């Protein structure tokens, strides 16, 4: 039967179960006292680190600045502090702590020996361990975990690292079974973090790398300087600029001489052509006497014609008209007649002497020709000198390119050598700083332990026990009322039978047995 949750009904239930309520309240009080007295104590140790702006914040690893350009991510203090927190809680740091203290010490199985003596064990903890230990050991053997891994997990659960907003102070806290163990763990955490922090901002092997590169650059620089010196000695000058200026001056002089020789050659050739034209007009000889005499050639032609005519007459008597010899004889007679007709009976013979004007012009022409040939020879020699100078200039330009290339290689190699030398020194300094644990991490509070236990909290146990003591009557009254199915009132009878109550029997000793007998 369901009862209503009226306060009167709840109070009646509480009164009916007052014995149970008192028992439960006493039990809670007893458990609270036992917890306060025998609950295993937990102690904590803390430390504070200050993350200042140092070379790790603004510096760059030497291997990152060997190129002409550097790409940098936009970092701020928040990301730097977050990186520090991630490093503090990293497994490498936890592993370093476990390796330093041993897993047995971290797990509390082995006492920590220090100046204050061994860790004080709790009797309650020993009793709980003796009871629960075998059970936990059996369960852990199902999936065995190495002791080192257990110790690392223990540290991850008990270590707490915090940073206030807009602050550079890192607060480290660790809770353990003893203050000495907590302080030892925090102290080892700070040391391990300093090592990891310094190591995180340096590339392993950078010093050896820059040392090898520096030595290689020095050898290359020495070889290039020797090659440059040998090339300058081979060319026979100290300064390529001065040597080229000298050649350019000589070339300018030769070019002027070439222009002058070409003008003089043109002048001589022009004079020779003019004289030659005059010689073609002026006769070479001058007539001095003219005589009219018989033409001996005419007589000779007449004699030849007579002989030819006699041969023709003789052939006409012997040969036929179609004979080729007869035809040739007739052609010979005709040819002789034509020549004879062209010759005059008399001819004029003249007497001449050399023309002095022609001779003078001829001498001038020969002189101009001689001068022109001399200028041609001079011009050819000058052009040869010009070609030789141009070849020397080209050779000097080629040598200049080679020397410039060598000087550029020497300068580049020298810059590389100086860069590697500086980077080697930076790497050496960083390595020494890492050995000395010099970084931007300052310990503003060394690891300290608090001998006042942080767990259990007595006030919290008392407050919890008091709340339970006060809440037990209400809880028992509600629970009893909900679980009680007996008929207690007229409403219960009407609800159970579905009829109205027409009368009630008052409580008395006579009807007490009926009153206490529940109706089912």
CSV table of N, CA and C in Angstrom, one decimal, residues 221-356:
chain,number,residue,atom,x,y,z
A,221,UNK,N,89.1,27.3,-48.4
A,221,UNK,CA,89.6,28.6,-48.5
A,221,UNK,C,91.1,28.7,-48.8
A,222,UNK,N,91.9,27.9,-48.2
A,222,UNK,CA,93.3,27.9,-48.4
A,222,UNK,C,93.6,27.5,-49.8
A,223,UNK,N,92.9,26.5,-50.4
A,223,UNK,CA,93.2,26.0,-51.8
A,223,UNK,C,92.8,27.1,-52.7
A,224,UNK,N,91.7,27.8,-52.5
A,224,UNK,CA,91.2,28.9,-53.4
A,224,UNK,C,92.2,30.1,-53.4
A,225,UNK,N,92.7,30.4,-52.2
A,225,UNK,CA,93.6,31.5,-52.1
A,225,UNK,C,94.9,31.2,-52.9
A,226,UNK,N,95.4,30.0,-52.8
A,226,UNK,CA,96.6,29.6,-53.5
A,226,UNK,C,96.3,29.6,-55.0
A,227,UNK,N,95.2,29.1,-55.4
A,227,UNK,CA,94.8,29.2,-56.9
A,227,UNK,C,94.7,30.6,-57.4
A,228,UNK,N,94.2,31.5,-56.6
A,228,UNK,CA,94.1,32.9,-57.0
A,228,UNK,C,95.5,33.5,-57.2
A,229,UNK,N,96.3,33.3,-56.2
A,229,UNK,CA,97.7,33.8,-56.3
A,229,UNK,C,98.4,33.2,-57.5
A,230,UNK,N,98.3,32.0,-57.8
A,230,UNK,CA,99.0,31.4,-58.9
A,230,UNK,C,98.5,31.9,-60.2
A,231,UNK,N,97.2,32.2,-60.3
A,231,UNK,CA,96.6,32.8,-61.6
A,231,UNK,C,97.1,34.2,-61.8
A,232,UNK,N,97.2,35.0,-60.7
A,232,UNK,CA,97.7,36.4,-60.9
A,232,UNK,C,99.2,36.3,-61.3
A,233,UNK,N,100.0,35.4,-60.7
A,233,UNK,CA,101.4,35.3,-61.1
A,233,UNK,C,101.5,34.8,-62.5
A,234,UNK,N,100.7,34.0,-63.0
A,234,UNK,CA,100.7,33.5,-64.3
A,234,UNK,C,100.5,34.6,-65.3
A,235,UNK,N,99.5,35.5,-65.0
A,235,UNK,CA,99.2,36.6,-65.9
A,235,UNK,C,100.3,37.7,-65.9
A,236,UNK,N,101.1,37.7,-64.8
A,236,UNK,CA,102.2,38.7,-64.8
A,236,UNK,C,101.8,40.1,-64.4
A,237,UNK,N,100.8,40.3,-63.7
A,237,UNK,CA,100.4,41.6,-63.2
A,237,UNK,C,99.8,41.4,-61.9
A,238,UNK,N,99.8,42.5,-61.1
A,238,UNK,CA,99.2,42.5,-59.8
A,238,UNK,C,97.8,42.9,-59.8
A,239,UNK,N,97.5,43.9,-60.7
A,239,UNK,CA,96.1,44.4,-60.7
A,239,UNK,C,95.6,44.3,-62.1
A,240,UNK,N,94.5,43.6,-62.2
A,240,UNK,CA,93.8,43.4,-63.6
A,240,UNK,C,93.3,44.7,-64.1
A,241,UNK,N,92.9,45.6,-63.3
A,241,UNK,CA,92.4,46.9,-63.7
A,241,UNK,C,93.5,47.7,-64.4
A,242,UNK,N,94.7,47.8,-63.7
A,242,UNK,CA,95.8,48.6,-64.3
A,242,UNK,C,96.3,48.0,-65.6
A,243,UNK,N,96.4,46.6,-65.7
A,243,UNK,CA,96.8,46.0,-66.9
A,243,UNK,C,95.9,46.3,-68.0
A,244,UNK,N,94.6,46.2,-67.8
A,244,UNK,CA,93.6,46.4,-68.8
A,244,UNK,C,93.6,47.9,-69.3
A,245,UNK,N,93.8,48.8,-68.3
A,245,UNK,CA,93.9,50.2,-68.7
A,245,UNK,C,95.1,50.5,-69.6
A,246,UNK,N,96.2,49.8,-69.3
A,246,UNK,CA,97.4,50.0,-70.2
A,246,UNK,C,97.1,49.5,-71.6
A,247,UNK,N,96.5,48.3,-71.7
A,247,UNK,CA,96.2,47.8,-73.0
A,247,UNK,C,95.2,48.7,-73.8
A,248,UNK,N,94.2,49.2,-73.0
A,248,UNK,CA,93.2,50.1,-73.7
A,248,UNK,C,93.9,51.4,-74.2
A,249,UNK,N,94.9,51.9,-73.5
A,249,UNK,CA,95.6,53.1,-73.9
A,249,UNK,C,96.4,52.8,-75.2
A,250,UNK,N,97.1,51.6,-75.2
A,250,UNK,CA,97.8,51.3,-76.4
A,250,UNK,C,96.9,51.0,-77.6
A,251,UNK,N,95.8,50.4,-77.3
A,251,UNK,CA,94.8,50.1,-78.4
A,251,UNK,C,94.3,51.4,-79.0
A,252,UNK,N,94.0,52.4,-78.1
A,252,UNK,CA,93.6,53.7,-78.6
A,252,UNK,C,94.6,54.4,-79.5
A,253,UNK,N,95.9,54.3,-79.1
A,253,UNK,CA,96.9,54.9,-79.9
A,253,UNK,C,97.0,54.2,-81.3
A,254,UNK,N,97.0,52.9,-81.3
A,254,UNK,CA,97.0,52.1,-82.6
A,254,UNK,C,95.8,52.4,-83.4
A,255,UNK,N,94.7,52.5,-82.9
A,255,UNK,CA,93.5,52.9,-83.7
A,255,UNK,C,93.6,54.2,-84.3
A,256,UNK,N,94.2,55.2,-83.6
A,256,UNK,CA,94.4,56.5,-84.2
A,256,UNK,C,95.4,56.4,-85.3
A,257,UNK,N,96.5,55.6,-85.1
A,257,UNK,CA,97.4,55.5,-86.2
A,257,UNK,C,96.8,54.8,-87.4
A,258,UNK,N,95.9,53.8,-87.2
A,258,UNK,CA,95.2,53.2,-88.3
A,258,UNK,C,94.3,54.1,-89.1
A,259,UNK,N,93.6,55.0,-88.3
A,259,UNK,CA,92.8,56.0,-89.0
A,259,UNK,C,93.7,56.9,-89.9
A,260,UNK,N,94.8,57.4,-89.3
A,260,UNK,CA,95.7,58.3,-90.0
A,260,UNK,C,96.3,57.6,-91.2
A,261,UNK,N,96.7,56.3,-91.1
A,261,UNK,CA,97.3,55.6,-92.2
A,261,UNK,C,96.2,55.3,-93.3
A,262,UNK,N,95.0,55.1,-92.9
A,262,UNK,CA,93.9,54.9,-93.9
A,262,UNK,C,93.7,56.2,-94.7
A,263,UNK,N,93.7,57.3,-94.0
A,263,UNK,CA,93.5,58.6,-94.7
A,263,UNK,C,94.7,58.9,-95.7
A,264,UNK,N,95.9,58.6,-95.2
A,264,UNK,CA,97.1,58.9,-96.1
A,264,UNK,C,97.0,57.9,-97.3
A,265,UNK,N,96.6,56.6,-97.0
A,265,UNK,CA,96.5,55.7,-98.1
A,265,UNK,C,95.5,56.1,-99.1
A,266,UNK,N,94.4,56.6,-98.6
A,266,UNK,CA,93.3,57.1,-99.5
A,266,UNK,C,93.8,58.3,-100.3
A,267,UNK,N,94.6,59.1,-99.7
A,267,UNK,CA,95.1,60.3,-100.4
A,267,UNK,C,96.1,59.9,-101.5
A,268,UNK,N,97.0,59.0,-101.2
A,268,UNK,CA,97.9,58.5,-102.2
A,268,UNK,C,97.2,57.8,-103.3
A,269,UNK,N,96.3,56.9,-103.0
A,269,UNK,CA,95.5,56.2,-104.0
A,269,UNK,C,94.7,57.2,-104.9
A,270,UNK,N,94.2,58.2,-104.3
A,270,UNK,CA,93.4,59.2,-105.1
A,270,UNK,C,94.3,60.0,-106.0
A,271,UNK,N,95.5,60.4,-105.5
A,271,UNK,CA,96.5,61.1,-106.3
A,271,UNK,C,97.0,60.2,-107.5
A,272,UNK,N,97.2,58.9,-107.2
A,272,UNK,CA,97.7,58.0,-108.2
A,272,UNK,C,96.6,57.8,-109.3
A,273,UNK,N,95.3,57.7,-108.9
A,273,UNK,CA,94.3,57.6,-109.9
A,273,UNK,C,94.1,58.8,-110.8
A,274,UNK,N,94.3,60.0,-110.1
A,274,UNK,CA,94.2,61.3,-110.9
A,274,UNK,C,95.4,61.3,-111.9
A,275,UNK,N,96.6,61.0,-111.5
A,275,UNK,CA,97.7,61.0,-112.4
A,275,UNK,C,97.6,60.0,-113.5
A,276,UNK,N,97.0,58.8,-113.2
A,276,UNK,CA,96.8,57.8,-114.2
A,276,UNK,C,95.8,58.3,-115.2
A,277,UNK,N,94.8,59.0,-114.8
A,277,UNK,CA,93.8,59.5,-115.7
A,277,UNK,C,94.5,60.5,-116.6
A,278,UNK,N,95.4,61.4,-116.1
A,278,UNK,CA,96.1,62.4,-117.0
A,278,UNK,C,97.0,61.6,-117.9
A,279,UNK,N,97.7,60.6,-117.5
A,279,UNK,CA,98.6,59.8,-118.4
A,279,UNK,C,97.8,59.2,-119.5
A,280,UNK,N,96.6,58.8,-119.3
A,280,UNK,CA,95.8,58.2,-120.4
A,280,UNK,C,95.5,59.2,-121.4
A,281,UNK,N,95.5,60.5,-121.1
A,281,UNK,CA,95.2,61.6,-122.1
A,281,UNK,C,96.5,62.1,-122.8
A,282,UNK,N,97.5,62.3,-122.0
A,282,UNK,CA,98.8,62.9,-122.5
A,282,UNK,C,99.5,61.8,-123.2
A,283,UNK,N,100.0,62.1,-124.5
A,283,UNK,CA,100.8,61.0,-125.2
A,283,UNK,C,102.2,60.8,-124.5
A,284,UNK,N,102.6,59.6,-124.7
A,284,UNK,CA,103.9,59.2,-124.1
A,284,UNK,C,105.1,59.8,-124.8
A,285,UNK,N,105.0,60.0,-126.2
A,285,UNK,CA,106.1,60.5,-127.0
A,285,UNK,C,105.5,61.7,-127.8
A,286,UNK,N,106.5,62.6,-128.1
A,286,UNK,CA,106.1,63.9,-128.9
A,286,UNK,C,106.8,63.8,-130.3
A,287,UNK,N,106.0,64.0,-131.4
A,287,UNK,CA,106.5,63.9,-132.8
A,287,UNK,C,107.4,65.2,-133.0
A,288,UNK,N,108.6,64.9,-133.7
A,288,UNK,CA,109.6,65.9,-133.9
A,288,UNK,C,109.8,66.1,-135.5
A,289,UNK,N,109.6,65.0,-136.4
A,289,UNK,CA,109.9,65.1,-137.9
A,289,UNK,C,109.0,64.2,-138.6
A,290,UNK,N,108.5,64.6,-139.9
A,290,UNK,CA,107.6,63.7,-140.7
A,290,UNK,C,108.2,63.7,-142.1
A,291,UNK,N,108.4,62.4,-142.8
A,291,UNK,CA,109.1,62.3,-144.2
A,291,UNK,C,108.2,61.3,-145.0
A,292,UNK,N,107.9,61.7,-146.3
A,292,UNK,CA,107.1,60.9,-147.3
A,292,UNK,C,108.0,60.0,-148.1
A,293,UNK,N,107.9,58.7,-148.0
A,293,UNK,CA,108.8,57.7,-148.7
A,293,UNK,C,108.0,56.7,-149.3
A,294,UNK,N,108.7,55.9,-150.3
A,294,UNK,CA,108.0,54.8,-151.0
A,294,UNK,C,107.6,53.8,-150.0
A,295,UNK,N,106.5,53.1,-150.6
A,295,UNK,CA,105.9,52.0,-149.7
A,295,UNK,C,106.5,50.7,-150.1
A,296,UNK,N,107.4,50.2,-149.4
A,296,UNK,CA,108.0,48.9,-149.7
A,296,UNK,C,107.1,47.7,-149.5
A,297,UNK,N,106.2,47.9,-148.7
A,297,UNK,CA,105.2,46.9,-148.5
A,297,UNK,C,104.2,46.7,-149.7
A,298,UNK,N,104.0,47.8,-150.4
A,298,UNK,CA,103.1,47.7,-151.6
A,298,UNK,C,103.8,46.8,-152.6
A,299,UNK,N,105.1,47.0,-152.8
A,299,UNK,CA,105.8,46.2,-153.8
A,299,UNK,C,105.8,44.7,-153.4
A,300,UNK,N,105.9,44.5,-152.2
A,300,UNK,CA,105.9,43.1,-151.7
A,300,UNK,C,104.5,42.5,-151.9
A,301,UNK,N,103.5,43.2,-151.8
A,301,UNK,CA,102.1,42.7,-152.0
A,301,UNK,C,101.9,42.5,-153.5
A,302,UNK,N,102.4,43.3,-154.3
A,302,UNK,CA,102.2,43.1,-155.8
A,302,UNK,C,103.0,41.8,-156.2
A,303,UNK,N,104.2,41.6,-155.6
A,303,UNK,CA,104.9,40.4,-156.0
A,303,UNK,C,104.1,39.2,-155.5
A,304,UNK,N,103.5,39.2,-154.3
A,304,UNK,CA,102.7,38.1,-153.8
A,304,UNK,C,101.5,37.9,-154.6
A,305,UNK,N,100.9,39.0,-155.1
A,305,UNK,CA,99.7,38.8,-156.0
A,305,UNK,C,100.0,38.2,-157.3
A,306,UNK,N,101.1,38.6,-157.9
A,306,UNK,CA,101.6,38.0,-159.2
A,306,UNK,C,101.8,36.5,-159.0
A,307,UNK,N,102.5,36.2,-157.9
A,307,UNK,CA,102.8,34.7,-157.7
A,307,UNK,C,101.5,33.9,-157.5
A,308,UNK,N,100.6,34.5,-156.9
A,308,UNK,CA,99.3,33.8,-156.6
A,308,UNK,C,98.5,33.6,-157.9
A,309,UNK,N,98.6,34.6,-158.8
A,309,UNK,CA,97.9,34.6,-160.0
A,309,UNK,C,98.5,33.5,-160.9
A,310,UNK,N,99.8,33.3,-160.9
A,310,UNK,CA,100.5,32.3,-161.7
A,310,UNK,C,100.0,30.9,-161.2
A,311,UNK,N,100.0,30.8,-159.9
A,311,UNK,CA,99.6,29.5,-159.3
A,311,UNK,C,98.1,29.2,-159.7
A,312,UNK,N,97.3,30.2,-159.7
A,312,UNK,CA,95.8,30.0,-160.0
A,312,UNK,C,95.7,29.5,-161.5
A,313,UNK,N,96.5,30.1,-162.4
A,313,UNK,CA,96.4,29.8,-163.8
A,313,UNK,C,96.9,28.3,-164.0
A,314,UNK,N,97.9,28.0,-163.3
A,314,UNK,CA,98.4,26.6,-163.4
A,314,UNK,C,97.4,25.6,-162.9
A,315,UNK,N,96.7,25.9,-161.8
A,315,UNK,CA,95.7,25.0,-161.2
A,315,UNK,C,94.5,24.9,-162.1
A,316,UNK,N,94.1,25.9,-162.7
A,316,UNK,CA,92.9,25.9,-163.6
A,316,UNK,C,93.1,25.0,-164.8
A,317,UNK,N,94.3,24.9,-165.2
A,317,UNK,CA,94.6,24.0,-166.3
A,317,UNK,C,94.7,22.5,-165.9
A,318,UNK,N,94.9,22.3,-164.6
A,318,UNK,CA,95.1,20.9,-164.1
A,318,UNK,C,93.9,20.4,-163.4
A,319,UNK,N,93.2,21.2,-162.7
A,319,UNK,CA,92.1,20.8,-161.8
A,319,UNK,C,90.7,21.2,-162.3
A,320,UNK,N,89.8,20.4,-161.8
A,320,UNK,CA,88.4,20.8,-162.1
A,320,UNK,C,87.9,21.9,-161.2
A,321,UNK,N,86.7,22.4,-161.7
A,321,UNK,CA,86.2,23.6,-161.0
A,321,UNK,C,85.8,23.2,-159.5
A,322,UNK,N,85.4,22.0,-159.2
A,322,UNK,CA,84.9,21.6,-157.9
A,322,UNK,C,86.1,21.3,-157.0
A,323,UNK,N,87.3,21.4,-157.4
A,323,UNK,CA,88.4,21.0,-156.6
A,323,UNK,C,88.6,22.0,-155.5
A,324,UNK,N,88.8,21.6,-154.2
A,324,UNK,CA,89.0,22.6,-153.1
A,324,UNK,C,90.3,23.4,-153.2
A,325,UNK,N,91.3,22.8,-153.9
A,325,UNK,CA,92.6,23.5,-154.0
A,325,UNK,C,92.4,24.7,-155.0
A,326,UNK,N,91.6,24.5,-155.9
A,326,UNK,CA,91.4,25.6,-156.9
A,326,UNK,C,90.6,26.7,-156.2
A,327,UNK,N,89.7,26.3,-155.3
A,327,UNK,CA,88.9,27.4,-154.6
A,327,UNK,C,89.8,28.1,-153.7
A,328,UNK,N,90.7,27.4,-153.0
A,328,UNK,CA,91.6,28.1,-152.1
A,328,UNK,C,92.6,29.1,-152.8
A,329,UNK,N,93.0,28.7,-154.0
A,329,UNK,CA,93.9,29.5,-154.8
A,329,UNK,C,93.2,30.8,-155.2
A,330,UNK,N,92.0,30.7,-155.6
A,330,UNK,CA,91.2,31.9,-156.0
A,330,UNK,C,91.0,32.8,-154.8
A,331,UNK,N,90.7,32.2,-153.6
A,331,UNK,CA,90.5,33.0,-152.4
A,331,UNK,C,91.8,33.7,-152.0
A,332,UNK,N,93.0,33.1,-152.2
A,332,UNK,CA,94.3,33.7,-151.9
A,332,UNK,C,94.5,34.9,-152.9
A,333,UNK,N,94.1,34.8,-154.2
A,333,UNK,CA,94.3,35.9,-155.1
A,333,UNK,C,93.4,37.0,-154.7
A,334,UNK,N,92.2,36.7,-154.3
A,334,UNK,CA,91.2,37.8,-153.9
A,334,UNK,C,91.7,38.5,-152.7
A,335,UNK,N,92.2,37.7,-151.7
A,335,UNK,CA,92.7,38.3,-150.5
A,335,UNK,C,93.9,39.2,-150.8
A,336,UNK,N,94.8,38.8,-151.7
A,336,UNK,CA,96.0,39.7,-152.0
A,336,UNK,C,95.5,40.9,-152.7
A,337,UNK,N,94.5,40.8,-153.6
A,337,UNK,CA,94.0,42.0,-154.3
A,337,UNK,C,93.4,43.0,-153.3
A,338,UNK,N,92.7,42.5,-152.3
A,338,UNK,CA,92.1,43.4,-151.3
A,338,UNK,C,93.2,44.1,-150.5
A,339,UNK,N,94.2,43.4,-150.1
A,339,UNK,CA,95.3,44.0,-149.3
A,339,UNK,C,96.0,45.0,-150.2
A,340,UNK,N,96.2,44.7,-151.4
A,340,UNK,CA,96.9,45.6,-152.3
A,340,UNK,C,96.1,46.9,-152.5
A,341,UNK,N,94.8,46.7,-152.6
A,341,UNK,CA,93.9,47.9,-152.8
A,341,UNK,C,94.0,48.8,-151.6
A,342,UNK,N,94.2,48.3,-150.4
A,342,UNK,CA,94.2,49.1,-149.2
A,342,UNK,C,95.5,49.8,-149.0
A,343,UNK,N,96.6,49.4,-149.6
A,343,UNK,CA,97.9,50.0,-149.4
A,343,UNK,C,98.0,51.2,-150.4
A,344,UNK,N,98.6,52.3,-149.8
A,344,UNK,CA,98.9,53.4,-150.7
A,344,UNK,C,100.2,53.3,-151.4
A,345,UNK,N,100.3,54.1,-152.4
A,345,UNK,CA,101.6,54.0,-153.2
A,345,UNK,C,102.7,54.5,-152.4
A,346,UNK,N,102.5,55.6,-151.5
A,346,UNK,CA,103.6,56.1,-150.7
A,346,UNK,C,103.1,56.2,-149.2
A,347,UNK,N,104.0,56.4,-148.2
A,347,UNK,CA,103.7,56.5,-146.8
A,347,UNK,C,104.6,57.5,-146.2
A,348,UNK,N,104.0,58.0,-145.0
A,348,UNK,CA,104.7,59.0,-144.3
A,348,UNK,C,105.4,58.4,-143.1
A,349,UNK,N,106.7,58.7,-142.9
A,349,UNK,CA,107.5,58.3,-141.7
A,349,UNK,C,107.7,59.5,-140.8
A,350,UNK,N,107.5,59.2,-139.5
A,350,UNK,CA,107.6,60.3,-138.5
A,350,UNK,C,108.7,59.9,-137.5
A,351,UNK,N,109.3,61.0,-136.9
A,351,UNK,CA,110.3,60.8,-135.9
A,351,UNK,C,109.8,61.5,-134.6
A,352,UNK,N,109.8,60.8,-133.4
A,352,UNK,CA,109.3,61.4,-132.2
A,352,UNK,C,110.3,61.2,-131.0
A,353,UNK,N,110.2,62.0,-130.0
A,353,UNK,CA,111.0,61.9,-128.7
A,353,UNK,C,110.0,61.8,-127.5
A,354,UNK,N,110.6,61.4,-126.4
A,354,UNK,CA,109.8,61.2,-125.2
A,354,UNK,C,109.2,62.6,-124.7
A,355,UNK,N,107.9,62.4,-124.2
A,355,UNK,CA,107.2,63.6,-123.8
A,355,UNK,C,107.6,63.9,-122.3
A,356,UNK,N,108.2,65.1,-122.0
A,356,UNK,CA,108.7,65.4,-120.6
A,356,UNK,C,107.5,65.5,-119.6
